[in-house]
Amino acid sequence: MPEMVAKFSRITHHRPPRPWKVALVLFLLLTLAGNLCDTFHDHRHPFWTWPSSAVAEYGDEEPTFFQAAGPCARCHVVSVVEWGISGHFHAQTNCQSCHGSSDDHIANERNEIKPDCIVRGEAIARQLCSRCHVAGCPSTQRTQSCQTCHHVHALLDPTKRPATALRENQEQVARLHAYHRQMAEAKTHFARKQWTRAKVFFQRALELMPGDRSASAGALACQRRLHPMLAGFDSVGEAYDQATGLPQDVTIEGLDLPMRLVPPGSYEMGSEAWPDSQPVHTVRVRAFFLGRTEVTQNQWQAVMGSNPAAHQGEAYPDAASMPVERVSWHDALAFIERLNHRVAGGGFRLPRETEWEYACRAGSTQFDPSEALAQAWCSTSTRQKDATPDAVVTLEVLSTRPVALRRSNAWGFFDMQGNVAEWCTDHWRAYVSPSIAPKSTTTLRVLRGGSYADTVRAMDPALRHAARSQHRLRFYGLRLARDVPNLEPRDLD
Amino acid sequence: MHEPNNLVDQLRSRRQFLRDAAGLAVAGAVSTMPDVAPAAPPPVRTFRRGGMLYRQLGRSDLFVSALSFGSHTDPAFRVHQGPGISTLNPKGQALRDRHIAKALDRGVNMVDVYDRAGQWKPIAETVRSRRDRVLVSLCREFSQVIGDHVEHAARRFGHVDLYRLAINDGPVTEPTLEAWDAVQRARRMGDLRATGIASHCEEAMLSALDKLEGLDFIMFPYNFIHARADYSRFLPKAIERGIGLIAIKPLAAGSIVQLDPLAQHGSKPEDPQVRLYKRANRSLLPAVVQKLTEHLDRVPDESLCQAALRFVYARPFITSAMPGMFQEHEVDDNIAAIQRHLVLTPDEHAVLDHARHLCRAQGPRWLPPHYRWLDRCWRHA
């Protein structure tokens, strides 16, 4: 040490400091640092847990609202602390009570999906506070503009003890407990498939908490199970979707075209493998019905009275069950328009691009060529059948094949890849933010799924294609989609 | 008088010539014809490196050398393999490989490759060590499935830079649209960098401009000597849309080589059937072409072939010219033309335009009777 001090002094041309001065400076620094930390953090706890003021508020009791907040506490630390020191924490009114379940938001690490419900401004009092505080503010009896006096999360005055504030809201807390009891009863009956009784309890819960999404969705699900059919559909099987209460498999009346309910959800759309499919982004899809197969020549003939397909005649004995092709996007719309007039309820349409990829992926995230080969009629699979691997394969030796001959995907849809490419409703545009992307002025419409003339690489669900809407080629066909009825509470009895 | 440095100046000199030229019996007829007059041609991005000129191919991100190597093979070394298929014998292949390697060394960066000429494998081996600097151009040769064809080519060459369909007479039909659809899908998969067509028919090219989405380039015959080389309907439209234009047959399928008094011994056209000017028939040449020959030959040491190529290079809307090259000295000559001043003098412009307008105005009569089939069937030449 003396040598180091001497060396330091030689380099800096300063006198070495006195040892007692060094000791004094070190002592002062350590003391100051210790006091500084104690001013913000309790010395009994690790410094990264809480501010000591929060611990003092709760005395020796360990604060548990971070655990109670669950995954929300991972990111929304400040909001959770605000909520934790308010009476709402003790009243068991958690994040989901106001923001909905927000499962997609929680699952989406990149924060591209917002919570289910974000209410701002004057609507806070009307839509959120009034659910419990029916009589208005306990102190002022005001029913609007709660946020002028209260913080949006720490709704009570943080200087008051939470227990004091809680006593002022016993009525609201009792209502909340009653709501939870009704919901628990409703869910019990729902699990036992006692739809009528479950619906009664859901509706009671809805009376206690007007506008509550869980209760309204539950009541709607019960209603659907009591009256499961949609106009224009014949039900197939007994399976129902838990989320929507709709039958999973149906056929269109008089057309024998099977459709299947695609459950709502979100997925990562696009792929970094293809230039036009970038960037990968999260997309949320509502529930909808999608044709299990492409529209066949027989079905087209039944609706339109003509058959434009190139693959028909004596050379193709199975042509009736082969997908219709040589239809333009406008032809597809004409077909759908006639179908909507013919089938009660109507509402048929082409699938959106997001819906198509969602249904084609069927939960998978990676493209598996071997699996695609098992599912798709593509040039590779057709060539294997023709056993001419070395010869030049011309378009003439390839053709469409009857639908539903290959294996279905994980959600039960046939020929999503291969056979014919399928028109979607969307204009062709790049995957960029809608605020940046210029409005599409081209007549290009999106086509999805490869055709029988494409290689197996083109069967990737993320691969996009487009063509002019008036083009009729023998690779272009269609698949039907239909919206499910609105799930809003106003549909209830 | 300043030298014209863009198309507007060239057009101005042309109009000036037409206005000032006296004694032209066909001036009236010429003046009534539509002119190649793109009002505001988009600026073409160019650069020079190592003596070679590179131009942007339309609106794609590719820069193509002004001289590119075609898919032609020397008929003297061809070995017939089947209908429409002929390869080169080892000697001919070795010569061609040497010529291509030399051209690539001199800055040529695009090679057109035909599988039915047996050139995929040799070209793939030639360009392997410099694949990132060479653009490989392919064509659909049979009616094969394009997805398979492109995938096969991508395995052979790593990737394909330019891919085209050959369109024959008439407007674009449904089979062409189907093929084009497959080409565009391959492009969206990243296997192709630019897609286009090759055609000898102006009507087909006009139709392609309207109907084919994603068209990057067109290969079409373009040279100074032929009456139809104006493409008065097609060129303005293509230039306006920023389509890359690649001139094939810039030496009129070898006819200019035959005409060239300075052509070195051994120079010959690709196909003897399309010889336009035999030396024995020199006396039958129209006077205007003879005069043109004399005029362009006045540049010291410049052959007529070089002058003809210079005419093509001087057009800023022409990205690249693809003449036939069967001899080593032809590679040198064609590259040497780029070293020269690429802007034609006003006199040269005037004479060339005069010749072309005269030829066009006179219709098939400008050719000797036994060569008039060439004007009617130029698209097949």
Coordinates of N, CA, C and O in Angstrom, one line a residue, chain A residues 161-297:
Chain A
R161 N -56.0 5.4 6.0 CA -55.8 4.0 6.2 C -56.8 3.2 5.3 O -58.0 3.6 5.2
P162 N -56.4 2.2 4.6 CA -57.3 1.5 3.7 C -58.5 0.9 4.5 O -59.6 0.9 4.0
A163 N -58.2 0.5 5.7 CA -59.3 -0.1 6.5 C -60.4 0.9 6.7 O -61.6 0.6 6.7
T164 N -60.0 2.2 6.9 CA -61.0 3.2 7.1 C -61.9 3.4 5.9 O -63.1 3.5 6.0
A165 N -61.2 3.4 4.8 CA -61.9 3.6 3.5 C -62.9 2.4 3.3 O -64.0 2.6 2.8
L166 N -62.4 1.3 3.7 CA -63.2 0.1 3.4 C -64.5 0.1 4.2 O -65.5 -0.3 3.7
R167 N -64.4 0.6 5.4 CA -65.6 0.6 6.2 C -66.7 1.5 5.6 O -67.9 1.3 5.8
E168 N -66.3 2.5 4.8 CA -67.2 3.3 4.2 C -67.9 2.7 3.0 O -68.8 3.2 2.4
N169 N -67.4 1.5 2.6 CA -67.9 0.9 1.4 C -68.4 -0.5 1.6 O -68.3 -1.4 0.8
Q170 N -68.9 -0.7 2.8 CA -69.3 -2.1 3.2 C -70.4 -2.6 2.2 O -70.5 -3.8 1.9
E171 N -71.3 -1.7 1.8 CA -72.4 -2.1 0.9 C -71.8 -2.6 -0.4 O -72.3 -3.6 -0.9
Q172 N -70.9 -1.9 -0.9 CA -70.3 -2.3 -2.2 C -69.6 -3.6 -2.1 O -69.6 -4.5 -3.0
V173 N -68.9 -3.7 -1.0 CA -68.1 -5.0 -0.8 C -69.1 -6.2 -0.7 O -68.9 -7.2 -1.2
A174 N -70.2 -5.9 0.0 CA -71.2 -7.0 0.1 C -71.7 -7.4 -1.2 O -71.9 -8.6 -1.5
R175 N -72.0 -6.3 -2.0 CA -72.5 -6.6 -3.4 C -71.5 -7.4 -4.2 O -71.8 -8.4 -4.9
L176 N -70.2 -7.1 -4.0 CA -69.2 -7.8 -4.7 C -69.1 -9.3 -4.3 O -69.0 -10.2 -5.1
H177 N -69.2 -9.5 -3.0 CA -69.2 -10.9 -2.5 C -70.4 -11.6 -3.1 O -70.3 -12.8 -3.4
A178 N -71.5 -11.0 -3.1 CA -72.7 -11.6 -3.6 C -72.5 -12.0 -5.1 O -72.9 -13.1 -5.6
Y179 N -71.9 -11.1 -5.8 CA -71.6 -11.3 -7.2 C -70.7 -12.6 -7.4 O -71.0 -13.4 -8.2
H180 N -69.7 -12.7 -6.6 CA -68.8 -13.8 -6.7 C -69.6 -15.1 -6.4 O -69.3 -16.1 -7.0
R181 N -70.5 -15.0 -5.4 CA -71.2 -16.2 -5.1 C -72.1 -16.7 -6.2 O -72.2 -17.8 -6.6
Q182 N -72.8 -15.7 -6.9 CA -73.6 -16.0 -8.0 C -72.8 -16.6 -9.2 O -73.2 -17.5 -9.8
M183 N -71.7 -16.0 -9.4 CA -70.8 -16.5 -10.5 C -70.4 -17.9 -10.2 O -70.3 -18.8 -11.1
A184 N -70.0 -18.2 -8.9 CA -69.5 -19.5 -8.6 C -70.7 -20.5 -8.8 O -70.5 -21.6 -9.3
E185 N -71.9 -20.2 -8.4 CA -73.0 -21.0 -8.6 C -73.2 -21.3 -10.1 O -73.5 -22.4 -10.5
A186 N -73.2 -20.2 -10.8 CA -73.5 -20.3 -12.2 C -72.4 -21.2 -12.9 O -72.8 -22.1 -13.7
K187 N -71.2 -21.1 -12.5 CA -70.2 -21.9 -13.1 C -70.3 -23.4 -12.8 O -70.0 -24.3 -13.5
T188 N -70.8 -23.6 -11.5 CA -71.0 -25.0 -11.1 C -72.1 -25.6 -12.0 O -72.0 -26.7 -12.5
H189 N -73.2 -24.9 -12.2 CA -74.3 -25.4 -13.0 C -73.9 -25.5 -14.4 O -74.3 -26.5 -15.1
F190 N -73.1 -24.6 -14.9 CA -72.6 -24.7 -16.3 C -71.8 -25.9 -16.5 O -71.9 -26.6 -17.5
A191 N -70.9 -26.2 -15.5 CA -70.1 -27.5 -15.6 C -71.0 -28.7 -15.7 O -70.6 -29.7 -16.3
R192 N -72.1 -28.6 -15.0 CA -73.0 -29.8 -15.0 C -74.0 -29.8 -16.2 O -74.9 -30.6 -16.2
K193 N -73.8 -28.8 -17.1 CA -74.6 -28.7 -18.3 C -76.1 -28.4 -17.9 O -77.0 -28.8 -18.6
Q194 N -76.3 -27.7 -16.8 CA -77.6 -27.3 -16.4 C -77.8 -25.9 -16.9 O -77.6 -24.9 -16.2
W195 N -78.1 -25.8 -18.2 CA -78.0 -24.5 -18.9 C -79.0 -23.5 -18.3 O -78.6 -22.3 -18.1
T196 N -80.2 -23.9 -18.1 CA -81.2 -23.0 -17.6 C -80.9 -22.4 -16.3 O -80.9 -21.1 -16.1
R197 N -80.5 -23.2 -15.3 CA -80.1 -22.7 -14.0 C -78.9 -21.9 -14.1 O -78.8 -20.8 -13.4
A198 N -77.9 -22.3 -14.9 CA -76.7 -21.5 -15.0 C -77.0 -20.1 -15.5 O -76.4 -19.1 -15.1
K199 N -77.9 -20.1 -16.5 CA -78.2 -18.8 -17.1 C -78.9 -17.9 -16.1 O -78.6 -16.7 -16.0
V200 N -79.7 -18.5 -15.2 CA -80.3 -17.6 -14.1 C -79.3 -17.0 -13.2 O -79.3 -15.8 -12.9
F201 N -78.3 -17.8 -12.8 CA -77.3 -17.3 -11.9 C -76.4 -16.3 -12.6 O -76.0 -15.3 -12.0
F202 N -76.1 -16.5 -13.9 CA -75.3 -15.5 -14.6 C -76.1 -14.2 -14.7 O -75.5 -13.1 -14.6
Q203 N -77.4 -14.3 -14.9 CA -78.1 -13.1 -15.1 C -78.2 -12.3 -13.7 O -78.2 -11.1 -13.7
R204 N -78.3 -13.1 -12.6 CA -78.3 -12.5 -11.3 C -77.0 -11.7 -11.1 O -76.9 -10.6 -10.5
A205 N -75.9 -12.4 -11.4 CA -74.6 -11.8 -11.3 C -74.5 -10.5 -12.2 O -73.9 -9.5 -11.8
L206 N -75.1 -10.6 -13.3 CA -75.1 -9.4 -14.2 C -75.9 -8.3 -13.6 O -75.6 -7.1 -13.8
E207 N -77.0 -8.6 -12.9 CA -77.8 -7.6 -12.2 C -76.9 -6.9 -11.1 O -77.0 -5.7 -10.9
L208 N -76.1 -7.7 -10.4 CA -75.3 -7.2 -9.4 C -74.1 -6.3 -9.9 O -73.7 -5.3 -9.4
M209 N -73.6 -6.8 -11.1 CA -72.5 -6.1 -11.7 C -72.9 -5.8 -13.1 O -72.5 -6.5 -14.1
P210 N -73.7 -4.7 -13.4 CA -74.1 -4.5 -14.7 C -72.9 -4.3 -15.7 O -72.0 -3.6 -15.4
G211 N -73.0 -4.9 -16.8 CA -72.0 -4.8 -17.8 C -70.8 -5.7 -17.6 O -69.9 -5.6 -18.4
D212 N -70.8 -6.6 -16.6 CA -69.7 -7.5 -16.4 C -69.6 -8.4 -17.6 O -70.5 -9.1 -17.9
R213 N -68.4 -8.5 -18.1 CA -68.2 -9.3 -19.4 C -68.3 -10.8 -19.1 O -68.8 -11.5 -19.9
S214 N -67.7 -11.2 -17.9 CA -67.8 -12.7 -17.7 C -69.2 -13.1 -17.5 O -69.6 -14.2 -18.1
A215 N -70.0 -12.4 -16.8 CA -71.4 -12.8 -16.6 C -72.2 -12.8 -17.9 O -72.9 -13.7 -18.1
S216 N -72.0 -11.7 -18.7 CA -72.7 -11.6 -19.9 C -72.3 -12.7 -20.9 O -73.2 -13.3 -21.6
A217 N -71.0 -13.0 -20.9 CA -70.6 -14.1 -21.8 C -71.1 -15.4 -21.4 O -71.5 -16.3 -22.2
G218 N -71.2 -15.6 -20.0 CA -71.7 -16.9 -19.5 C -73.2 -17.0 -19.8 O -73.6 -18.1 -20.3
A219 N -73.9 -15.9 -19.7 CA -75.3 -16.0 -20.0 C -75.6 -16.3 -21.4 O -76.5 -17.0 -21.8
L220 N -74.7 -15.6 -22.3 CA -74.9 -15.8 -23.7 C -74.5 -17.3 -24.1 O -75.2 -17.9 -24.9
A221 N -73.5 -17.8 -23.5 CA -73.1 -19.2 -23.7 C -74.3 -20.2 -23.4 O -74.6 -21.1 -24.1
C222 N -74.9 -19.9 -22.2 CA -76.1 -20.7 -21.8 C -77.2 -20.6 -22.9 O -77.9 -21.6 -23.3
Q223 N -77.4 -19.4 -23.3 CA -78.5 -19.1 -24.3 C -78.2 -19.9 -25.6 O -79.1 -20.5 -26.2
R224 N -77.0 -19.9 -26.0 CA -76.6 -20.6 -27.2 C -76.8 -22.1 -27.1 O -77.2 -22.8 -28.0
R225 N -76.6 -22.6 -25.9 CA -76.7 -24.0 -25.7 C -78.2 -24.4 -25.6 O -78.6 -25.5 -26.0
L226 N -79.0 -23.5 -25.1 CA -80.4 -23.8 -25.1 C -81.0 -23.7 -26.5 O -81.9 -24.4 -26.9
H227 N -80.5 -22.8 -27.3 CA -80.9 -22.6 -28.7 C -79.7 -22.6 -29.6 O -79.3 -21.5 -30.1
P228 N -79.1 -23.7 -29.9 CA -77.7 -23.7 -30.5 C -77.7 -23.4 -32.0 O -76.7 -23.0 -32.5
M229 N -78.8 -23.5 -32.7 CA -78.7 -23.5 -34.1 C -78.7 -22.1 -34.7 O -79.3 -21.2 -34.1
L230 N -78.0 -21.9 -35.7 CA -78.0 -20.7 -36.5 C -78.8 -20.9 -37.7 O -78.9 -22.0 -38.3
A231 N -79.5 -19.8 -38.2 CA -80.3 -19.9 -39.4 C -79.4 -20.3 -40.6 O -78.3 -19.8 -40.7
G232 N -79.9 -21.3 -41.3 CA -79.2 -21.7 -42.5 C -78.3 -22.8 -42.3 O -77.7 -23.3 -43.3
F233 N -78.1 -23.2 -41.1 CA -77.2 -24.3 -40.8 C -77.9 -25.6 -40.3 O -78.9 -25.4 -39.6
D234 N -77.4 -26.7 -40.7 CA -77.9 -28.0 -40.0 C -76.7 -28.4 -39.1 O -75.6 -28.4 -39.5
S235 N -77.1 -28.8 -37.9 CA -76.1 -29.2 -37.0 C -75.5 -30.6 -37.3 O -76.3 -31.4 -37.7
V236 N -74.3 -30.8 -37.0 CA -73.7 -32.1 -37.2 C -73.0 -32.4 -35.9 O -72.1 -31.6 -35.4
G237 N -73.3 -33.4 -35.2 CA -72.7 -33.8 -34.0 C -73.2 -33.0 -32.8 O -74.0 -32.2 -32.9
E238 N -72.6 -33.3 -31.6 CA -73.0 -32.8 -30.4 C -72.0 -31.8 -29.8 O -72.1 -31.3 -28.7
A239 N -70.9 -31.6 -30.5 CA -69.8 -30.8 -29.9 C -70.1 -29.3 -30.0 O -70.6 -28.8 -31.0
Y240 N -69.8 -28.6 -28.9 CA -70.0 -27.2 -28.8 C -68.7 -26.5 -28.4 O -67.9 -27.1 -27.7
D241 N -68.6 -25.3 -28.9 CA -67.4 -24.6 -28.5 C -67.7 -23.9 -27.1 O -68.7 -23.3 -26.9
Q242 N -66.7 -24.1 -26.2 CA -66.9 -23.6 -24.8 C -67.0 -22.1 -24.8 O -67.8 -21.5 -24.0
A243 N -66.2 -21.4 -25.6 CA -66.2 -20.0 -25.5 C -67.4 -19.3 -26.1 O -67.9 -18.4 -25.5
T244 N -67.9 -19.8 -27.2 CA -69.0 -19.2 -27.8 C -70.4 -19.9 -27.7 O -71.4 -19.3 -27.9
G245 N -70.3 -21.1 -27.3 CA -71.6 -21.9 -27.1 C -72.2 -22.3 -28.5 O -73.3 -22.7 -28.5
L246 N -71.4 -22.2 -29.5 CA -71.9 -22.5 -30.8 C -71.6 -24.0 -31.2 O -70.5 -24.5 -30.7
P247 N -72.3 -24.6 -32.0 CA -72.0 -26.0 -32.5 C -70.7 -25.9 -33.3 O -70.5 -25.0 -34.1
Q248 N -69.9 -26.9 -33.2 CA -68.6 -26.9 -33.9 C -68.7 -27.3 -35.3 O -68.0 -26.7 -36.2
D249 N -69.6 -28.2 -35.6 CA -69.7 -28.7 -37.0 C -71.1 -28.4 -37.5 O -72.1 -28.8 -36.8
V250 N -71.2 -27.9 -38.7 CA -72.5 -27.6 -39.3 C -72.4 -27.9 -40.8 O -71.3 -28.0 -41.3
T251 N -73.5 -27.9 -41.4 CA -73.5 -27.9 -42.9 C -74.5 -26.9 -43.4 O -75.5 -26.6 -42.7
I252 N -74.3 -26.4 -44.5 CA -75.2 -25.4 -45.1 C -76.4 -26.1 -45.6 O -76.3 -27.1 -46.3
E253 N -77.5 -25.5 -45.3 CA -78.8 -26.1 -45.7 C -78.9 -26.3 -47.2 O -78.7 -25.3 -47.9
G254 N -79.1 -27.4 -47.7 CA -79.3 -27.6 -49.1 C -78.1 -27.6 -50.0 O -78.2 -27.8 -51.2
L255 N -77.0 -27.4 -49.4 CA -75.7 -27.4 -50.2 C -74.8 -28.5 -49.8 O -73.8 -28.8 -50.6
D256 N -75.0 -29.1 -48.7 CA -74.1 -30.1 -48.2 C -72.6 -29.7 -48.2 O -71.7 -30.4 -48.7
L257 N -72.4 -28.5 -47.7 CA -71.0 -28.0 -47.6 C -70.7 -27.9 -46.1 O -71.3 -27.1 -45.4
P258 N -69.8 -28.7 -45.6 CA -69.5 -28.7 -44.2 C -68.7 -27.5 -43.8 O -67.8 -27.1 -44.5
M259 N -69.1 -26.9 -42.7 CA -68.3 -25.8 -42.1 C -68.0 -26.1 -40.7 O -68.7 -26.9 -40.0
R260 N -66.9 -25.5 -40.2 CA -66.5 -25.8 -38.8 C -66.2 -24.4 -38.2 O -65.7 -23.5 -38.8
L261 N -66.5 -24.4 -36.9 CA -66.3 -23.2 -36.1 C -64.8 -23.0 -35.8 O -64.2 -24.0 -35.3
V262 N -64.2 -21.9 -36.2 CA -62.8 -21.6 -35.8 C -62.9 -20.8 -34.5 O -63.5 -19.8 -34.5
P263 N -62.2 -21.3 -33.4 CA -62.3 -20.6 -32.2 C -61.6 -19.3 -32.2 O -60.7 -19.1 -33.0
P264 N -62.0 -18.3 -31.4 CA -61.3 -17.1 -31.3 C -59.9 -17.3 -30.7 O -59.7 -18.2 -30.0
G265 N -59.0 -16.4 -31.0 CA -57.7 -16.5 -30.5 C -56.7 -15.5 -31.2 O -57.1 -14.7 -32.0
S266 N -55.5 -15.6 -30.8 CA -54.5 -14.8 -31.4 C -53.3 -15.7 -31.8 O -53.1 -16.8 -31.3
Y267 N -52.6 -15.2 -32.8 CA -51.4 -16.0 -33.3 C -50.4 -15.0 -33.9 O -50.7 -13.8 -34.1
E268 N -49.2 -15.6 -34.2 CA -48.2 -14.8 -34.9 C -48.3 -15.0 -36.4 O -48.0 -16.0 -36.9
M269 N -48.7 -13.9 -37.0 CA -49.0 -14.0 -38.5 C -47.7 -13.6 -39.2 O -47.0 -12.7 -38.8
G270 N -47.5 -14.3 -40.3 CA -46.3 -13.9 -41.2 C -45.2 -14.8 -40.9 O -45.2 -15.8 -40.1
S271 N -44.1 -14.6 -41.7 CA -42.9 -15.4 -41.5 C -41.7 -14.6 -42.0 O -41.8 -13.8 -43.0
E272 N -40.6 -14.8 -41.4 CA -39.4 -14.1 -41.8 C -38.8 -14.8 -43.1 O -37.9 -14.3 -43.7
A273 N -39.4 -15.9 -43.4 CA -38.8 -16.7 -44.6 C -39.1 -16.1 -45.9 O -38.4 -16.3 -46.9
W274 N -40.2 -15.4 -46.0 CA -40.7 -14.8 -47.3 C -40.7 -13.3 -47.3 O -41.1 -12.7 -46.3
P275 N -40.2 -12.7 -48.3 CA -40.1 -11.2 -48.3 C -41.5 -10.5 -48.1 O -41.5 -9.5 -47.3
D276 N -42.5 -11.0 -48.6 CA -43.8 -10.4 -48.5 C -44.6 -10.7 -47.2 O -45.7 -10.2 -47.0
S277 N -44.0 -11.6 -46.5 CA -44.7 -12.0 -45.2 C -44.1 -11.4 -44.0 O -44.4 -11.9 -42.9
Q278 N -43.2 -10.5 -44.2 CA -42.5 -9.9 -43.0 C -43.2 -8.5 -42.7 O -43.7 -7.9 -43.7
P279 N -43.2 -8.1 -41.5 CA -42.7 -8.7 -40.3 C -43.7 -9.7 -39.7 O -44.9 -9.5 -39.9
V280 N -43.2 -10.6 -38.8 CA -44.1 -11.4 -38.1 C -44.8 -10.5 -37.0 O -44.2 -9.6 -36.4
H281 N -46.1 -10.6 -36.9 CA -46.9 -9.7 -36.0 C -48.0 -10.5 -35.4 O -48.5 -11.5 -36.0
T282 N -48.5 -10.0 -34.3 CA -49.5 -10.7 -33.6 C -50.9 -10.2 -34.1 O -51.1 -9.0 -34.2
V283 N -51.7 -11.2 -34.3 CA -53.1 -10.9 -34.8 C -54.1 -11.6 -33.9 O -53.9 -12.7 -33.6
R284 N -55.2 -10.9 -33.6 CA -56.3 -11.5 -32.9 C -57.4 -11.7 -33.8 O -57.8 -10.9 -34.7
V285 N -58.0 -12.9 -33.7 CA -59.1 -13.3 -34.7 C -60.3 -13.6 -33.9 O -60.2 -14.3 -32.8
R286 N -61.4 -13.2 -34.3 CA -62.7 -13.5 -33.7 C -63.2 -14.9 -34.2 O -62.7 -15.3 -35.2
A287 N -64.1 -15.4 -33.5 CA -64.7 -16.7 -33.9 C -65.4 -16.6 -35.3 O -66.0 -15.6 -35.5
F288 N -65.3 -17.6 -36.1 CA -66.0 -17.6 -37.4 C -66.1 -19.0 -37.9 O -65.4 -19.9 -37.4
F289 N -67.1 -19.2 -38.8 CA -67.2 -20.5 -39.4 C -66.4 -20.5 -40.7 O -66.4 -19.5 -41.5
L290 N -65.8 -21.6 -41.0 CA -65.0 -21.7 -42.2 C -65.3 -23.1 -42.9 O -65.5 -24.1 -42.2
G291 N -65.4 -23.1 -44.2 CA -65.7 -24.3 -44.9 C -64.6 -25.3 -44.7 O -63.4 -25.0 -44.7
R292 N -65.0 -26.6 -44.4 CA -64.0 -27.6 -44.2 C -63.3 -28.0 -45.5 O -62.2 -28.5 -45.5
T293 N -64.0 -27.8 -46.6 CA -63.4 -28.0 -47.9 C -63.6 -26.8 -48.8 O -64.3 -25.9 -48.5
E294 N -62.8 -26.8 -49.9 CA -63.1 -25.8 -50.9 C -64.4 -26.0 -51.5 O -65.0 -27.1 -51.5
V295 N -65.0 -25.0 -52.1 CA -66.2 -25.1 -52.8 C -66.0 -26.0 -54.1 O -65.1 -25.7 -54.9
T296 N -66.8 -27.0 -54.2 CA -66.6 -28.0 -55.3 C -67.4 -27.5 -56.5 O -68.2 -26.6 -56.5
Q297 N -67.1 -28.2 -57.6 CA -67.7 -27.9 -58.9 C -69.2 -28.2 -58.8 O -70.1 -27.5 -59.3

